[in-house]
XYZ file of C-alpha atoms in Angstrom:
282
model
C -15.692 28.557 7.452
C -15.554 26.633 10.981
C -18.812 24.667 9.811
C -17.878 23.652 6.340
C -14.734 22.387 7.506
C -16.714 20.441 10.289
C -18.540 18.840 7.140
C -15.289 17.374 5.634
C -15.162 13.712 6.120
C -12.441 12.528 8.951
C -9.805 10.441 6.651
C -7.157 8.309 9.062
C -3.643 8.301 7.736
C -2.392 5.123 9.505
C 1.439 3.799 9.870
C 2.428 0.910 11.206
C 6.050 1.292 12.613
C 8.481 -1.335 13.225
C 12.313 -0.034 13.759
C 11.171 3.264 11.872
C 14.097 5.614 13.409
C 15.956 6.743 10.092
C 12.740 7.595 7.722
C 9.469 7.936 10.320
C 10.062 11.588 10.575
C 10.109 12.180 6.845
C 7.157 10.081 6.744
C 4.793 12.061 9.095
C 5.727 14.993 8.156
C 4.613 14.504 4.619
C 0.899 13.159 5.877
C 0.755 16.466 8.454
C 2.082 18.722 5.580
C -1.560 17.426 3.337
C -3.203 20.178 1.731
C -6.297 18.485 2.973
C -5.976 18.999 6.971
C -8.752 17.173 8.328
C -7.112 13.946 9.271
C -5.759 11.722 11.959
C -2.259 10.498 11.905
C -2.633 7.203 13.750
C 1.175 5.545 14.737
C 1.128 1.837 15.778
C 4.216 1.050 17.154
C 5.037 -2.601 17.118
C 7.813 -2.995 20.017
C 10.388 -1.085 18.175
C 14.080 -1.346 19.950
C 15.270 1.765 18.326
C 14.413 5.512 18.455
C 10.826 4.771 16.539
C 8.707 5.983 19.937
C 10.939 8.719 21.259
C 10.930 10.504 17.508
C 7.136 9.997 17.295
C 6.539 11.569 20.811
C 8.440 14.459 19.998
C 6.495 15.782 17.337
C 4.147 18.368 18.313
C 0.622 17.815 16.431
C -2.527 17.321 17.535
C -3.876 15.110 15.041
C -0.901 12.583 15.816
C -1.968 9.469 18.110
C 0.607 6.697 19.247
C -0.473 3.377 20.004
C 2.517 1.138 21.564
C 1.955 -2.749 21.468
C 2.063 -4.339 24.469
C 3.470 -7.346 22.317
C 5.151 -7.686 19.161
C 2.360 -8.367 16.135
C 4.862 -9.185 13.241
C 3.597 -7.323 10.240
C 0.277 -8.557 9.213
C -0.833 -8.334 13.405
C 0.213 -4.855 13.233
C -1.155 -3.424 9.938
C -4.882 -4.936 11.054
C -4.156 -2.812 14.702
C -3.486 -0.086 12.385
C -7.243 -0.301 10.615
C -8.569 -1.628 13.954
C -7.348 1.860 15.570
C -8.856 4.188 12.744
C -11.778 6.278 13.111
C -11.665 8.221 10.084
C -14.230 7.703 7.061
C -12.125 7.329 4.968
C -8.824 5.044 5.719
C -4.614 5.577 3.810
C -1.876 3.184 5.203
C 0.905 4.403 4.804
C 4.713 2.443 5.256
C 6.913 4.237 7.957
C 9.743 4.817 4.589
C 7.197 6.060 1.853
C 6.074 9.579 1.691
C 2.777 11.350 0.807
C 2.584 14.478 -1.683
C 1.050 17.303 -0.685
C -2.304 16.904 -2.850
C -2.207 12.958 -2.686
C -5.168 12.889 0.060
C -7.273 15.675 -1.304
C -7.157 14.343 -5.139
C -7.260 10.470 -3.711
C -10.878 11.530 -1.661
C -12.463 13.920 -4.100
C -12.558 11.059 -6.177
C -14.153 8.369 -3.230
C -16.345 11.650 -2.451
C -17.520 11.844 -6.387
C -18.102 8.340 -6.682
C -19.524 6.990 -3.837
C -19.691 2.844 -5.511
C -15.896 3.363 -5.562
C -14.264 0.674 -3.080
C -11.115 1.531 -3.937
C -9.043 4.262 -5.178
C -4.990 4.034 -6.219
C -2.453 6.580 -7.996
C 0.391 6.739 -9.594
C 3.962 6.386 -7.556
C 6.927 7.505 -7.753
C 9.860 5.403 -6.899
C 12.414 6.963 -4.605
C 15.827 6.248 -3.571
C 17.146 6.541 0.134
C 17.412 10.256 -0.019
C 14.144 11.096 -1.432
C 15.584 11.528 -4.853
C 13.175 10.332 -7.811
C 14.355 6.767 -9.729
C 11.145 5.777 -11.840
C 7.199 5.611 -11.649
C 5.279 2.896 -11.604
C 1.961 3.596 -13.103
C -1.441 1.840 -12.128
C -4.297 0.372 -14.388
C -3.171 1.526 -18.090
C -6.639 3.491 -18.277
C -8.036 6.331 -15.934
C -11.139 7.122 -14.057
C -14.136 4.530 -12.739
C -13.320 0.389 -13.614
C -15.141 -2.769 -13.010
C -12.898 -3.815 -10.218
C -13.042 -7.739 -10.824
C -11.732 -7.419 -14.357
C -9.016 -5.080 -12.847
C -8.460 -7.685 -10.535
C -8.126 -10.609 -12.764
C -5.449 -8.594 -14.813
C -3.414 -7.703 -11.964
C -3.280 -11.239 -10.938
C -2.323 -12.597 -14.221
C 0.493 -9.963 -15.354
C 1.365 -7.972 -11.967
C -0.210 -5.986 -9.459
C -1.829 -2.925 -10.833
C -3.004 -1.720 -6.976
C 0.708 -1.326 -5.770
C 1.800 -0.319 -1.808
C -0.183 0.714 0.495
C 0.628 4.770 0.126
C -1.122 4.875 -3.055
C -4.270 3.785 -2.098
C -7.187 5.186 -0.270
C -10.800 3.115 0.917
C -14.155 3.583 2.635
C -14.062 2.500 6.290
C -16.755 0.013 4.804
C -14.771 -1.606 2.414
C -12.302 -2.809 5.566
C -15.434 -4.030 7.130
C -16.654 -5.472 4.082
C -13.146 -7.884 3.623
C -12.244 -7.975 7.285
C -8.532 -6.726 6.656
C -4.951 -8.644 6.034
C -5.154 -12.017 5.764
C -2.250 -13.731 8.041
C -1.706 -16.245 5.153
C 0.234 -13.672 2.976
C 2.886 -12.062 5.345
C 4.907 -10.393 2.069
C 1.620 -9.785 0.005
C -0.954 -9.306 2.064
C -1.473 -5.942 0.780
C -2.080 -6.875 -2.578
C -4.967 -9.966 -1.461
C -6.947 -7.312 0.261
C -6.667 -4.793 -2.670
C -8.088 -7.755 -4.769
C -10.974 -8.092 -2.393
C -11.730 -5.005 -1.972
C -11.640 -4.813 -5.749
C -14.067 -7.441 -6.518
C -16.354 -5.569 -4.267
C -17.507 -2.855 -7.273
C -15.986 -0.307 -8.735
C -12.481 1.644 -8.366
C -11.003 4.685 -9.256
C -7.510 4.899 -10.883
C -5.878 8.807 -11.010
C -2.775 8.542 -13.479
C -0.528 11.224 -11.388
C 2.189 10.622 -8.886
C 0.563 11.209 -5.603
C 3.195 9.095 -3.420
C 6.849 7.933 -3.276
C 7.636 4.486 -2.539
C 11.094 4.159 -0.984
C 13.423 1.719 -2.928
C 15.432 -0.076 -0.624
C 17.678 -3.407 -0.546
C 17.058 -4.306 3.116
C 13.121 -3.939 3.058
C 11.114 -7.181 3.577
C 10.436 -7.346 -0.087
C 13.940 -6.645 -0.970
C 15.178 -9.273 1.637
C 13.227 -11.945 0.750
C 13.695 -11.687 -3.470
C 17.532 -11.548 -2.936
C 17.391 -14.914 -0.602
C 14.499 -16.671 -1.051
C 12.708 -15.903 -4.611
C 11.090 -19.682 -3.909
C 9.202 -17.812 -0.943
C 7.426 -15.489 -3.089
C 7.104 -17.533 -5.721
C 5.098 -20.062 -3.212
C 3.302 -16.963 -2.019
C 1.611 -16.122 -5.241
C 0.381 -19.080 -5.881
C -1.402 -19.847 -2.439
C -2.807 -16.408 -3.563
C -4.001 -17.431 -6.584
C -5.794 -20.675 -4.930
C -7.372 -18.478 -2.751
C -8.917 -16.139 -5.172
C -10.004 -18.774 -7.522
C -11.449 -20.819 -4.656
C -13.197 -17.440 -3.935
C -15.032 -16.882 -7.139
C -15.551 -13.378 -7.487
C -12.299 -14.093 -10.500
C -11.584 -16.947 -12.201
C -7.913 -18.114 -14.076
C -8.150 -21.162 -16.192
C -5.093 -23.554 -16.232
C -3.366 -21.194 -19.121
C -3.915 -18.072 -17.219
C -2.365 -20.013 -13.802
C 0.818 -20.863 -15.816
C 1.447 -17.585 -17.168
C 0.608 -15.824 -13.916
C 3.321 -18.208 -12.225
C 5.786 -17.311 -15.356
C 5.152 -13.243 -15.351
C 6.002 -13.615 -11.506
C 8.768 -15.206 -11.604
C 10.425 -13.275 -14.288
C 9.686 -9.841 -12.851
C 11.004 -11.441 -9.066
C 14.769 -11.658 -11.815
C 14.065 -8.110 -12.670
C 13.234 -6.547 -10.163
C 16.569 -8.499 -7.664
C 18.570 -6.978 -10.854
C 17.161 -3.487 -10.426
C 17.944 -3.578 -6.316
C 21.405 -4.390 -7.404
C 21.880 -1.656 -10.123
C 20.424 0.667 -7.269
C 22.804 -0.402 -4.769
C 25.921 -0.454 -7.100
C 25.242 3.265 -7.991
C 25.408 4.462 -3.987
């Protein structure tokens, strides 16, 4: 039994934690509570000024390693320290608010393990209010299984992003190396760029069930900056579209640019109007 679980790939479950206090706890104890147990839990603290370390050093696991900045990162500094610090095979970030299912790592690696081509693999997510409680899903890719990942890719960037946060997805430690992590140029969607590069790398893996909860909240940094500055993330998407263009591994035509731009800023309206409803109903 020892020596078969010895043979299980090391996956590293990484958070990067900035002012983490009220949820961390919830957070790691949904990645330690994995039916699949062979896995780091790598913390990256980013010079929190709240209760962040102190809740993180009191928990009492093995598998848990703290790394505290010696400087402040901002968000895109800290999620590459994050990837830099993992030594797993396999690599899950993982925001210091969302939460993990119990069967989200084992389903999300049988499939990597299954399909070794696979550079990517994403789930389904449920959408979660402050106290846990289940407000919606947002589903992936329409269809299931193994895709070409650049016309995956080309969708997501003309209608919306089919990849989603970070908790739903899972990679090869050699698709990081491959892409060379968060581009600086997107701090509010740099997860979604490296999804797309990672995509246009092969093949990924969609699994239609809800293996995550992503934590709906008004005073996130994507809920900040589409109540004040829409502009911001409108500007954002399309410096993301240059780049992937100017990349060539997809290609949008002058049509496909202006509806991109259109679908984006139409779903920025909805989703400011569903933070509202949210907020009116606490």
């Amino acid at each position: 039994m020892e020596t078969e679980k010895k043979k299980r790939p090391l996956v590293s479950v990484c958070i990067p934690a900035y002012n983490s206090a009220v949820y961390i706890k919830r957070t790691m104890e949904s990645v330690l509570n994995q039916k699949y147990k062979n896995i780091e839990l790598v913390v990256v603290d980013d010079c929190s000024k709240d209760d962040t370390v102190k809740i993180v050093e009191s928990m009492d696991d093995p598998r848990i390693r703290l790394v505290k900045n010696e400087k402040n990162l901002g968000m895109t500094g800290n999620w590459n320290k994050c990837l830099a610090e993992a030594k797993g095979e396999y690599i899950k970030l993982i925001c210091a608010d969302d939460i993990l299912y119990e069967e989200s790592i084992e389903k999300e690696l049988k499939a990597l393990l299954a399909h070794p081509e696979v550079t990517l693999v994403m789930s389904d997510t449920s959408l979660i209010d402050e106290n846990g409680k289940r407000t919606g899903c947002f589903k992936r890719y329409p269809r299931s299984g193994i895709l070409d990942g650049r016309k995956v890719a080309k969708r997501a960037l003309i209608f919306k992003s089919f990849f989603g946060a970070p908790c739903n997805t899972m990679f090869p430690r050699s698709s990081y190396e491959q892409v060379g992590g968060f581009d600086p140029e997107f701090p509010y969607i740099l997860d979604f760029d490296m999804w797309l590069r990672m995509a246009c790398l092969g093949k990924i893996y969609v699994i239609h069930e809800e293996l995550n909860g992503f934590r709906v909240r008004n005073d996130s940094n994507t809920g900040n900056l589409i109540n004040d500055d829409r502009k911001t993330y409108n500007l954002e998407h399309k410096n993301l579209l240059k780049k992937h263009n100017a990349l060539g591994a997809v290609h949008l035509n002058r049509f496909e640019l202006w509806v991109s731009m259109m679908i984006r800023h139409w779903r920025n309206e909805l989703i400011q109007i569903y933070l509202w409803v949210n907020a009116k109903k606490r």
